[in-house]
Phi, psi and omega in degrees: 000102211248140185239094165284122188236136164233138167266108205283131174289149202261147195281314188291320216222144174235139178262141174227110185070227173286357195241141186248136219232114169217192197241160158224134198244121162266185165244192210265320163308323170291299173323309189276314159296349177079140166189202184235153153222160184292116181241157145285121191262184153283349191233034163086215180303126164238142177266141193235120181269110178298106159279172197275126162088039162300141195255176170287129163127337198285140194271147158237138177263144138265106201264137180055073178232322186328210159247141175307137183294122162306338179286311200251176150257048188264152172243158168280191191224127188279102151259129179249124209240116182299112176247115180274156160246128187279168160265143163264358162224000000 
């Protein structure tokens, strides 16, 4: 008996061990003034707090929202990379 397991890519996250990596797109004013945005997690929506003065490329962590461990009760984290959308006009 041969068992072949393939893991498909997710459209919003990249996996590294138990941790997941995604992108959060915010506006220029949200980055400048700070705000809260809703992001997707494996368990549904979560509010992500963006501090004032956040730069593009900053990583913000959502603790214990990543993949569960098979051997323990621990879960990984989700790290969102902030991407600032600059207006064209």
